[in-house]
């Protein structure tokens, strides 16, 4: 290619030039337009570069075409995925819409039920108010009747002489203390002597020793009241005349039993009512739970062998049944 104003021809060498070129050394004709000639070697290099530019341009066009195709495919895939996503969203929205309609449809019966319950609650409130008024009236009536009944009771107490007076109630407390002494403290107190004797019939021997303690503390009968307890006899029986030693615990228990018996005797004599202990159960009498308290392992219907602990009476009222020991033989 020539860089001139008009199309130029490629230059020819000296050996094969065109027919119009003058011979070497001859004068050159003057041309109307001056041409810029490119040497043959530069021309070849320029042609190679131009060929490379054409190849590069072809590659660029191919890359652009590939890029356009890829963009078109990506847009197509994106539109497809967006369509699927939109379809899924639409299906879910339709499902939500269906469930919402079903839920709203279920609110109708629920609202009716709620209205019904509200009405019933109001009716219950009205009935409760009515019942409260009735209860208040009934309470006032009961209070009035209670006042009348108290007046009637006072009148009956003032008129009758067979009712238990308040100052007599102390004997029920004394009977309870006496029973605890019989069944709890005395059995514990004679344990050291039982351990020393090691009798064959432990239950009967225990009953015999406790009978001796009761006779020392509450017998014999006194016509003018309850006798003072014999504390020396209490100690003698507990220690077997000093042959059985007592540890500190049992020594304190011995003192406590003596003090409790003395307190009971003083309280009974100071009550203003005649009190006495009852040992009078004939041997051989059939043991009757209505009349007797049965000692440990003894049975009703068997003959009484002896009285273990006396009964207690005040103002000729039996407050505590005598404890009896029965024989192990046949029924009486």
mmCIF file of C-alpha atoms in Angstrom:
data_model
loop_
_atom_site.group_PDB
_atom_site.id
_atom_site.type_symbol
_atom_site.label_atom_id
_atom_site.label_comp_id
_atom_site.label_asym_id
_atom_site.label_seq_id
_atom_site.Cartn_x
_atom_site.Cartn_y
_atom_site.Cartn_z
ATOM 1 C CA UNK A 1 0.000 0.000 0.000
ATOM 2 C CA UNK A 2 1.221 3.450 -0.844
ATOM 3 C CA UNK A 3 0.502 6.522 1.216
ATOM 4 C CA UNK A 4 -0.257 9.110 -1.511
ATOM 5 C CA UNK A 5 -3.207 10.957 -2.824
ATOM 6 C CA UNK A 6 -4.058 8.309 -5.433
ATOM 7 C CA UNK A 7 -3.663 4.587 -5.652
ATOM 8 C CA UNK A 8 -0.040 3.703 -6.085
ATOM 9 C CA UNK A 9 1.602 0.594 -7.333
ATOM 10 C CA UNK A 10 4.098 -1.436 -5.418
ATOM 11 C CA UNK A 11 7.741 -0.551 -6.467
ATOM 12 C CA UNK A 12 9.709 -2.881 -8.767
ATOM 13 C CA UNK A 13 13.403 -3.785 -8.363
ATOM 14 C CA UNK A 14 16.062 -3.002 -11.015
ATOM 15 C CA UNK A 15 16.029 -6.493 -12.539
ATOM 16 C CA UNK A 16 12.349 -6.868 -13.250
ATOM 17 C CA UNK A 17 10.958 -3.333 -13.304
ATOM 18 C CA UNK A 18 8.168 -2.025 -15.452
ATOM 19 C CA UNK A 19 8.788 -0.889 -19.054
ATOM 20 C CA UNK A 20 8.312 2.819 -18.376
ATOM 21 C CA UNK A 21 11.268 3.069 -15.914
ATOM 22 C CA UNK A 22 14.383 4.656 -17.713
ATOM 23 C CA UNK A 23 17.674 2.917 -17.714
ATOM 24 C CA UNK A 24 20.191 3.392 -14.957
ATOM 25 C CA UNK A 25 22.075 6.573 -15.296
ATOM 26 C CA UNK A 26 19.502 8.137 -17.603
ATOM 27 C CA UNK A 27 17.493 11.125 -16.669
ATOM 28 C CA UNK A 28 14.172 10.493 -14.732
ATOM 29 C CA UNK A 29 11.016 11.977 -16.047
ATOM 30 C CA UNK A 30 9.248 14.468 -13.880
ATOM 31 C CA UNK A 31 5.879 13.149 -12.484
ATOM 32 C CA UNK A 32 2.892 15.349 -11.991
ATOM 33 C CA UNK A 33 2.310 14.077 -8.379
ATOM 34 C CA UNK A 34 5.070 13.017 -6.080
ATOM 35 C CA UNK A 35 4.683 9.449 -4.573
ATOM 36 C CA UNK A 36 6.033 8.360 -1.188
ATOM 37 C CA UNK A 37 7.677 5.088 -1.831
ATOM 38 C CA UNK A 38 8.020 2.393 0.936
ATOM 39 C CA UNK A 39 10.999 0.109 0.709
ATOM 40 C CA UNK A 40 10.298 -3.484 -0.180
ATOM 41 C CA UNK A 41 11.436 -4.805 3.240
ATOM 42 C CA UNK A 42 9.223 -2.337 5.114
ATOM 43 C CA UNK A 43 6.340 -3.200 2.913
ATOM 44 C CA UNK A 44 6.612 -6.881 3.751
ATOM 45 C CA UNK A 45 6.745 -6.125 7.454
ATOM 46 C CA UNK A 46 3.719 -3.845 7.130
ATOM 47 C CA UNK A 47 1.808 -6.542 5.223
ATOM 48 C CA UNK A 48 2.551 -9.065 7.947
ATOM 49 C CA UNK A 49 1.331 -6.618 10.581
ATOM 50 C CA UNK A 50 -1.784 -5.880 8.610
ATOM 51 C CA UNK A 51 -2.484 -9.600 8.333
ATOM 52 C CA UNK A 52 -2.052 -9.872 12.098
ATOM 53 C CA UNK A 53 -4.429 -6.970 12.644
ATOM 54 C CA UNK A 54 -7.024 -8.651 10.436
ATOM 55 C CA UNK A 55 -6.658 -11.906 12.392
ATOM 56 C CA UNK A 56 -6.923 -9.983 15.694
ATOM 57 C CA UNK A 57 -9.982 -8.173 14.385
ATOM 58 C CA UNK A 58 -11.550 -11.512 13.456
ATOM 59 C CA UNK A 59 -10.832 -12.864 16.958
ATOM 60 C CA UNK A 60 -12.306 -9.754 18.526
ATOM 61 C CA UNK A 61 -15.445 -10.101 16.440
ATOM 62 C CA UNK A 62 -15.663 -13.786 17.436
ATOM 63 C CA UNK A 63 -15.215 -12.923 21.123
ATOM 64 C CA UNK A 64 -17.886 -10.245 20.827
ATOM 65 C CA UNK A 65 -20.212 -12.749 19.129
ATOM 66 C CA UNK A 66 -19.510 -15.321 21.878
ATOM 67 C CA UNK A 67 -20.104 -12.700 24.572
ATOM 68 C CA UNK A 68 -23.398 -11.717 22.935
ATOM 69 C CA UNK A 69 -24.433 -15.373 22.766
ATOM 70 C CA UNK A 70 -23.465 -15.945 26.400
ATOM 71 C CA UNK A 71 -25.349 -12.835 27.514
ATOM 72 C CA UNK A 72 -28.369 -13.976 25.537
ATOM 73 C CA UNK A 73 -28.184 -17.465 27.094
ATOM 74 C CA UNK A 74 -27.765 -15.949 30.612
ATOM 75 C CA UNK A 75 -30.727 -13.645 30.046
ATOM 76 C CA UNK A 76 -32.770 -16.608 28.822
ATOM 77 C CA UNK A 77 -31.755 -18.734 31.852
ATOM 78 C CA UNK A 78 -32.440 -15.852 34.224
ATOM 79 C CA UNK A 79 -35.863 -15.299 32.679
ATOM 80 C CA UNK A 80 -36.562 -19.040 33.047
ATOM 81 C CA UNK A 81 -35.442 -19.144 36.677
ATOM 82 C CA UNK A 82 -37.354 -15.979 37.474
ATOM 83 C CA UNK A 83 -40.401 -17.518 35.866
ATOM 84 C CA UNK A 84 -40.072 -20.700 37.948
ATOM 85 C CA UNK A 85 -39.497 -18.673 41.150
ATOM 86 C CA UNK A 86 -42.489 -16.483 40.365
ATOM 87 C CA UNK A 87 -44.567 -19.599 39.729
ATOM 88 C CA UNK A 88 -43.522 -21.120 43.067
ATOM 89 C CA UNK A 89 -44.284 -17.871 44.843
ATOM 90 C CA UNK A 90 -47.651 -17.724 43.154
ATOM 91 C CA UNK A 91 -48.441 -21.315 44.175
ATOM 92 C CA UNK A 92 -47.486 -20.604 47.784
ATOM 93 C CA UNK A 93 -49.544 -17.434 47.789
ATOM 94 C CA UNK A 94 -52.503 -19.376 46.443
ATOM 95 C CA UNK A 95 -51.980 -21.940 49.231
ATOM 96 C CA UNK A 96 -51.806 -19.167 51.835
ATOM 97 C CA UNK A 97 -54.913 -17.612 50.412
ATOM 98 C CA UNK A 98 -56.765 -20.937 50.607
ATOM 99 C CA UNK A 99 -55.709 -21.561 54.221
ATOM 100 C CA UNK A 100 -56.592 -17.998 55.136
ATOM 101 C CA UNK A 101 -60.068 -18.400 53.685
ATOM 102 C CA UNK A 102 -60.496 -21.687 55.553
ATOM 103 C CA UNK A 103 -59.336 -20.056 58.783
ATOM 104 C CA UNK A 104 -61.660 -17.106 58.324
ATOM 105 C CA UNK A 105 -64.481 -19.510 57.571
ATOM 106 C CA UNK A 106 -63.774 -21.293 60.883
ATOM 107 C CA UNK A 107 -64.015 -18.027 62.803
ATOM 108 C CA UNK A 108 -67.717 -17.918 62.203
ATOM 109 C CA UNK A 109 -68.705 -20.909 64.427
ATOM 110 C CA UNK A 110 -66.049 -19.864 66.935
ATOM 111 C CA UNK A 111 -67.564 -16.427 67.198
ATOM 112 C CA UNK A 112 -71.005 -17.955 67.713
ATOM 113 C CA UNK A 113 -69.606 -20.222 70.434
ATOM 114 C CA UNK A 114 -67.878 -17.283 72.087
ATOM 115 C CA UNK A 115 -71.111 -15.320 72.076
ATOM 116 C CA UNK A 116 -72.923 -18.283 73.611
ATOM 117 C CA UNK A 117 -70.281 -18.654 76.334
ATOM 118 C CA UNK A 118 -70.431 -14.951 77.077
ATOM 119 C CA UNK A 119 -74.183 -15.174 77.555
ATOM 120 C CA UNK A 120 -73.812 -18.213 79.804
ATOM 121 C CA UNK A 121 -71.133 -16.427 81.835
ATOM 122 C CA UNK A 122 -73.464 -13.499 82.347
ATOM 123 C CA UNK A 123 -76.197 -15.909 83.481
ATOM 124 C CA UNK A 124 -73.781 -17.575 85.921
ATOM 125 C CA UNK A 125 -72.798 -14.172 87.310
ATOM 126 C CA UNK A 126 -76.440 -13.362 87.879
ATOM 127 C CA UNK A 127 -77.010 -16.704 89.612
ATOM 128 C CA UNK A 128 -73.888 -16.211 91.734
ATOM 129 C CA UNK A 129 -75.105 -12.820 92.868
ATOM 130 C CA UNK A 130 -78.447 -14.355 93.759
ATOM 131 C CA UNK A 131 -76.738 -17.169 95.683
ATOM 132 C CA UNK A 132 -74.523 -14.697 97.542
ATOM 133 C CA UNK A 133 -77.613 -12.823 98.634
ATOM 134 C CA UNK A 134 -79.232 -16.094 99.738
ATOM 135 C CA UNK A 135 -76.097 -17.166 101.624
ATOM 136 C CA UNK A 136 -75.938 -13.816 103.382
ATOM 137 C CA UNK A 137 -79.551 -14.175 104.470
ATOM 138 C CA UNK A 138 -78.910 -17.758 105.606
ATOM 139 C CA UNK A 139 -75.822 -16.696 107.564
ATOM 140 C CA UNK A 140 -77.783 -14.012 109.361
ATOM 141 C CA UNK A 141 -80.486 -16.559 110.185
ATOM 142 C CA UNK A 142 -77.889 -19.043 111.490
ATOM 143 C CA UNK A 143 -76.312 -16.359 113.648
ATOM 144 C CA UNK A 144 -79.698 -15.581 115.156
ATOM 145 C CA UNK A 145 -80.388 -19.280 115.716
ATOM 146 C CA UNK A 146 -76.933 -19.714 117.288
ATOM 147 C CA UNK A 147 -77.636 -16.927 119.737
ATOM 148 C CA UNK A 148 -80.932 -18.550 120.649
ATOM 149 C CA UNK A 149 -79.245 -21.946 121.043
ATOM 150 C CA UNK A 150 -76.568 -20.461 123.302
ATOM 151 C CA UNK A 151 -79.269 -19.007 125.505
ATOM 152 C CA UNK A 152 -81.029 -22.383 125.642
ATOM 153 C CA UNK A 153 -77.765 -24.133 126.575
ATOM 154 C CA UNK A 154 -77.050 -21.653 129.342
ATOM 155 C CA UNK A 155 -80.512 -22.223 130.698
ATOM 156 C CA UNK A 156 -80.074 -26.005 130.574
ATOM 157 C CA UNK A 157 -76.692 -25.862 132.332
ATOM 158 C CA UNK A 158 -78.169 -23.701 135.064
ATOM 159 C CA UNK A 159 -81.141 -26.026 135.523
ATOM 160 C CA UNK A 160 -79.390 -29.455 135.279
ATOM 161 C CA UNK A 161 -76.980 -30.926 137.818
ATOM 162 C CA UNK A 162 -75.887 -34.016 135.833
ATOM 163 C CA UNK A 163 -73.774 -32.132 133.275
ATOM 164 C CA UNK A 164 -69.990 -31.993 133.465
ATOM 165 C CA UNK A 165 -68.854 -28.796 135.080
ATOM 166 C CA UNK A 166 -65.886 -26.918 133.703
ATOM 167 C CA UNK A 167 -63.832 -27.390 136.861
ATOM 168 C CA UNK A 168 -64.257 -31.174 136.495
ATOM 169 C CA UNK A 169 -62.557 -31.263 133.067
ATOM 170 C CA UNK A 170 -59.137 -31.245 134.736
ATOM 171 C CA UNK A 171 -59.690 -34.898 135.667
ATOM 172 C CA UNK A 172 -59.736 -35.906 132.004
ATOM 173 C CA UNK A 173 -56.285 -34.332 131.658
ATOM 174 C CA UNK A 174 -55.115 -36.143 134.804
ATOM 175 C CA UNK A 175 -56.404 -39.443 133.409
ATOM 176 C CA UNK A 176 -54.412 -38.886 130.203
ATOM 177 C CA UNK A 177 -51.218 -38.188 132.176
ATOM 178 C CA UNK A 178 -51.840 -41.276 134.276
ATOM 179 C CA UNK A 179 -52.223 -43.490 131.170
ATOM 180 C CA UNK A 180 -48.923 -42.179 129.755
ATOM 181 C CA UNK A 181 -47.261 -43.027 133.068
ATOM 182 C CA UNK A 182 -48.651 -46.583 132.917
ATOM 183 C CA UNK A 183 -47.845 -47.396 129.305
ATOM 184 C CA UNK A 184 -44.670 -45.384 128.568
ATOM 185 C CA UNK A 185 -42.553 -44.422 131.577
ATOM 186 C CA UNK A 186 -43.099 -47.437 133.852
ATOM 187 C CA UNK A 187 -42.202 -50.047 131.179
ATOM 188 C CA UNK A 188 -39.004 -48.103 130.438
ATOM 189 C CA UNK A 189 -38.195 -47.766 134.141
ATOM 190 C CA UNK A 190 -38.161 -51.526 134.898
ATOM 191 C CA UNK A 191 -36.053 -52.478 131.855
ATOM 192 C CA UNK A 192 -32.769 -52.666 133.825
ATOM 193 C CA UNK A 193 -34.315 -55.135 136.337
ATOM 194 C CA UNK A 194 -35.824 -57.260 133.532
ATOM 195 C CA UNK A 195 -32.439 -57.363 131.818
ATOM 196 C CA UNK A 196 -30.805 -58.514 135.065
ATOM 197 C CA UNK A 197 -33.415 -61.190 135.837
ATOM 198 C CA UNK A 198 -33.859 -62.494 132.272
ATOM 199 C CA UNK A 199 -37.192 -64.182 133.066
ATOM 200 C CA UNK A 200 -38.658 -66.916 130.871
ATOM 201 C CA UNK A 201 -41.986 -65.063 130.478
ATOM 202 C CA UNK A 202 -40.861 -61.481 129.966
ATOM 203 C CA UNK A 203 -44.333 -60.042 129.356
ATOM 204 C CA UNK A 204 -45.838 -61.492 132.538
ATOM 205 C CA UNK A 205 -42.818 -60.509 134.666
ATOM 206 C CA UNK A 206 -43.001 -56.965 133.257
ATOM 207 C CA UNK A 207 -46.695 -56.787 134.197
ATOM 208 C CA UNK A 208 -45.942 -58.043 137.735
ATOM 209 C CA UNK A 209 -43.218 -55.451 138.312
ATOM 210 C CA UNK A 210 -45.391 -52.608 136.984
ATOM 211 C CA UNK A 211 -48.211 -53.759 139.293
ATOM 212 C CA UNK A 212 -45.779 -53.377 142.204
ATOM 213 C CA UNK A 213 -44.874 -49.863 141.047
ATOM 214 C CA UNK A 214 -48.562 -48.891 140.830
ATOM 215 C CA UNK A 215 -49.260 -50.239 144.346
ATOM 216 C CA UNK A 216 -46.317 -48.214 145.665
ATOM 217 C CA UNK A 217 -47.507 -45.022 143.978
ATOM 218 C CA UNK A 218 -51.317 -45.223 144.058
ATOM 219 C CA UNK A 219 -52.385 -47.795 146.671
ATOM 220 C CA UNK A 220 -53.835 -48.803 149.003
ATOM 221 C CA UNK A 221 -57.134 -46.950 148.639
ATOM 222 C CA UNK A 222 -57.744 -43.971 150.875
ATOM 223 C CA UNK A 223 -61.312 -43.088 151.807
ATOM 224 C CA UNK A 224 -60.414 -39.432 152.281
ATOM 225 C CA UNK A 225 -58.566 -39.047 148.990
ATOM 226 C CA UNK A 226 -55.547 -40.300 147.053
ATOM 227 C CA UNK A 227 -52.573 -41.368 149.183
ATOM 228 C CA UNK A 228 -49.117 -39.933 148.764
ATOM 229 C CA UNK A 229 -46.798 -42.141 146.680
ATOM 230 C CA UNK A 230 -44.224 -44.313 148.473
ATOM 231 C CA UNK A 231 -41.072 -43.233 146.651
ATOM 232 C CA UNK A 232 -38.814 -45.521 148.750
ATOM 233 C CA UNK A 233 -40.836 -48.553 147.644
ATOM 234 C CA UNK A 234 -40.638 -47.280 144.084
ATOM 235 C CA UNK A 235 -36.829 -47.253 144.283
ATOM 236 C CA UNK A 236 -36.668 -50.659 145.983
ATOM 237 C CA UNK A 237 -38.762 -52.346 143.285
ATOM 238 C CA UNK A 238 -36.879 -50.638 140.438
ATOM 239 C CA UNK A 239 -33.415 -51.617 141.761
ATOM 240 C CA UNK A 240 -34.393 -54.971 143.376
ATOM 241 C CA UNK A 241 -33.300 -53.699 146.806
ATOM 242 C CA UNK A 242 -30.156 -52.151 145.327
ATOM 243 C CA UNK A 243 -28.980 -55.226 143.446
ATOM 244 C CA UNK A 244 -29.666 -53.615 140.008
ATOM 245 C CA UNK A 245 -27.709 -50.515 139.126
ATOM 246 C CA UNK A 246 -29.270 -47.690 137.121
ATOM 247 C CA UNK A 247 -27.466 -45.677 134.521
ATOM 248 C CA UNK A 248 -27.845 -41.910 134.370
ATOM 249 C CA UNK A 249 -30.824 -42.076 132.006
ATOM 250 C CA UNK A 250 -32.814 -44.522 134.155
ATOM 251 C CA UNK A 251 -31.905 -42.672 137.369
ATOM 252 C CA UNK A 252 -33.420 -39.510 135.891
ATOM 253 C CA UNK A 253 -36.467 -41.516 134.757
ATOM 254 C CA UNK A 254 -36.922 -42.882 138.326
ATOM 255 C CA UNK A 255 -36.948 -39.351 139.695
ATOM 256 C CA UNK A 256 -39.345 -38.203 136.976
ATOM 257 C CA UNK A 257 -41.819 -41.040 137.651
ATOM 258 C CA UNK A 258 -41.827 -40.262 141.398
ATOM 259 C CA UNK A 259 -42.331 -36.531 140.768
ATOM 260 C CA UNK A 260 -45.123 -37.158 138.252
ATOM 261 C CA UNK A 261 -46.948 -39.491 140.684
ATOM 262 C CA UNK A 262 -46.678 -36.897 143.469
ATOM 263 C CA UNK A 263 -47.974 -34.128 141.180
ATOM 264 C CA UNK A 264 -50.924 -36.275 140.090
ATOM 265 C CA UNK A 265 -51.864 -37.089 143.699
ATOM 266 C CA UNK A 266 -51.772 -33.433 144.735
ATOM 267 C CA UNK A 267 -53.834 -32.321 141.725
ATOM 268 C CA UNK A 268 -56.451 -35.033 142.314
ATOM 269 C CA UNK A 269 -56.840 -34.132 145.988
ATOM 270 C CA UNK A 270 -56.970 -30.376 145.230
ATOM 271 C CA UNK A 271 -59.656 -30.685 142.517
ATOM 272 C CA UNK A 272 -62.579 -30.613 144.950
ATOM 273 C CA UNK A 273 -63.901 -33.938 143.691
ATOM 274 C CA UNK A 274 -63.453 -37.286 145.389
ATOM 275 C CA UNK A 275 -60.872 -39.289 143.459
ATOM 276 C CA UNK A 276 -59.670 -42.873 143.847
ATOM 277 C CA UNK A 277 -57.775 -45.660 142.113
ATOM 278 C CA UNK A 278 -59.579 -48.918 141.384
ATOM 279 C CA UNK A 279 -57.671 -52.189 141.789
ATOM 280 C CA UNK A 280 -60.842 -54.194 142.398
ATOM 281 C CA UNK A 281 -61.119 -56.723 139.628
ATOM 282 C CA UNK A 282 -61.604 -60.235 140.950
ATOM 283 C CA UNK A 283 -59.186 -62.849 139.572
ATOM 284 C CA UNK A 284 -60.958 -65.153 137.148
ATOM 285 C CA UNK A 285 -63.255 -62.402 135.866
ATOM 286 C CA UNK A 286 -63.684 -62.627 132.094
ATOM 287 C CA UNK A 287 -61.701 -59.814 130.468
ATOM 288 C CA UNK A 288 -64.161 -57.447 128.787
ATOM 289 C CA UNK A 289 -62.824 -54.542 126.625
ATOM 290 C CA UNK A 290 -65.892 -52.518 127.662
ATOM 291 C CA UNK A 291 -64.805 -52.729 131.307
ATOM 292 C CA UNK A 292 -61.073 -53.392 131.187
ATOM 293 C CA UNK A 293 -57.968 -52.228 129.341
ATOM 294 C CA UNK A 294 -56.017 -55.281 128.155
ATOM 295 C CA UNK A 295 -52.289 -55.427 128.830
ATOM 296 C CA UNK A 296 -49.802 -56.269 126.100
ATOM 297 C CA UNK A 297 -50.494 -59.667 124.403
ATOM 298 C CA UNK A 298 -53.603 -60.278 126.518
ATOM 299 C CA UNK A 299 -56.899 -61.240 124.909
ATOM 300 C CA UNK A 300 -60.519 -60.480 125.626
ATOM 301 C CA UNK A 301 -62.633 -63.384 126.881
ATOM 302 C CA UNK A 302 -59.820 -64.905 128.947
ATOM 303 C CA UNK A 303 -59.852 -64.925 132.777
ATOM 304 C CA UNK A 304 -58.177 -62.018 134.553
ATOM 305 C CA UNK A 305 -55.045 -63.052 136.473
ATOM 306 C CA UNK A 306 -54.400 -59.713 138.213
ATOM 307 C CA UNK A 307 -54.730 -55.944 137.811
ATOM 308 C CA UNK A 308 -51.561 -54.384 136.402
ATOM 309 C CA UNK A 309 -52.508 -50.686 136.637
ATOM 310 C CA UNK A 310 -55.532 -49.396 138.559
ATOM 311 C CA UNK A 311 -58.476 -47.657 137.016
ATOM 312 C CA UNK A 312 -59.164 -44.030 137.888
ATOM 313 C CA UNK A 313 -62.450 -42.572 139.145
ATOM 314 C CA UNK A 314 -63.439 -39.031 140.093
ATOM 315 C CA UNK A 315 -66.838 -38.036 141.489
ATOM 316 C CA UNK A 316 -67.771 -41.699 140.995
ATOM 317 C CA UNK A 317 -67.178 -41.393 137.239
ATOM 318 C CA UNK A 318 -64.857 -43.861 135.573
ATOM 319 C CA UNK A 319 -62.232 -41.901 133.628
ATOM 320 C CA UNK A 320 -59.721 -44.703 133.039
ATOM 321 C CA UNK A 321 -60.341 -48.486 132.966
ATOM 322 C CA UNK A 322 -58.055 -50.792 134.966
ATOM 323 C CA UNK A 323 -55.333 -52.553 132.951
ATOM 324 C CA UNK A 324 -55.614 -56.317 133.438
ATOM 325 C CA UNK A 325 -53.386 -59.282 132.684
ATOM 326 C CA UNK A 326 -55.149 -62.439 131.541
ATOM 327 C CA UNK A 327 -54.183 -66.071 131.880
ATOM 328 C CA UNK A 328 -53.125 -67.879 128.755
ATOM 329 C CA UNK A 329 -55.417 -70.836 129.451
ATOM 330 C CA UNK A 330 -58.894 -71.465 128.045
ATOM 331 C CA UNK A 331 -61.653 -68.926 127.987
ATOM 332 C CA UNK A 332 -63.394 -68.188 131.241
#
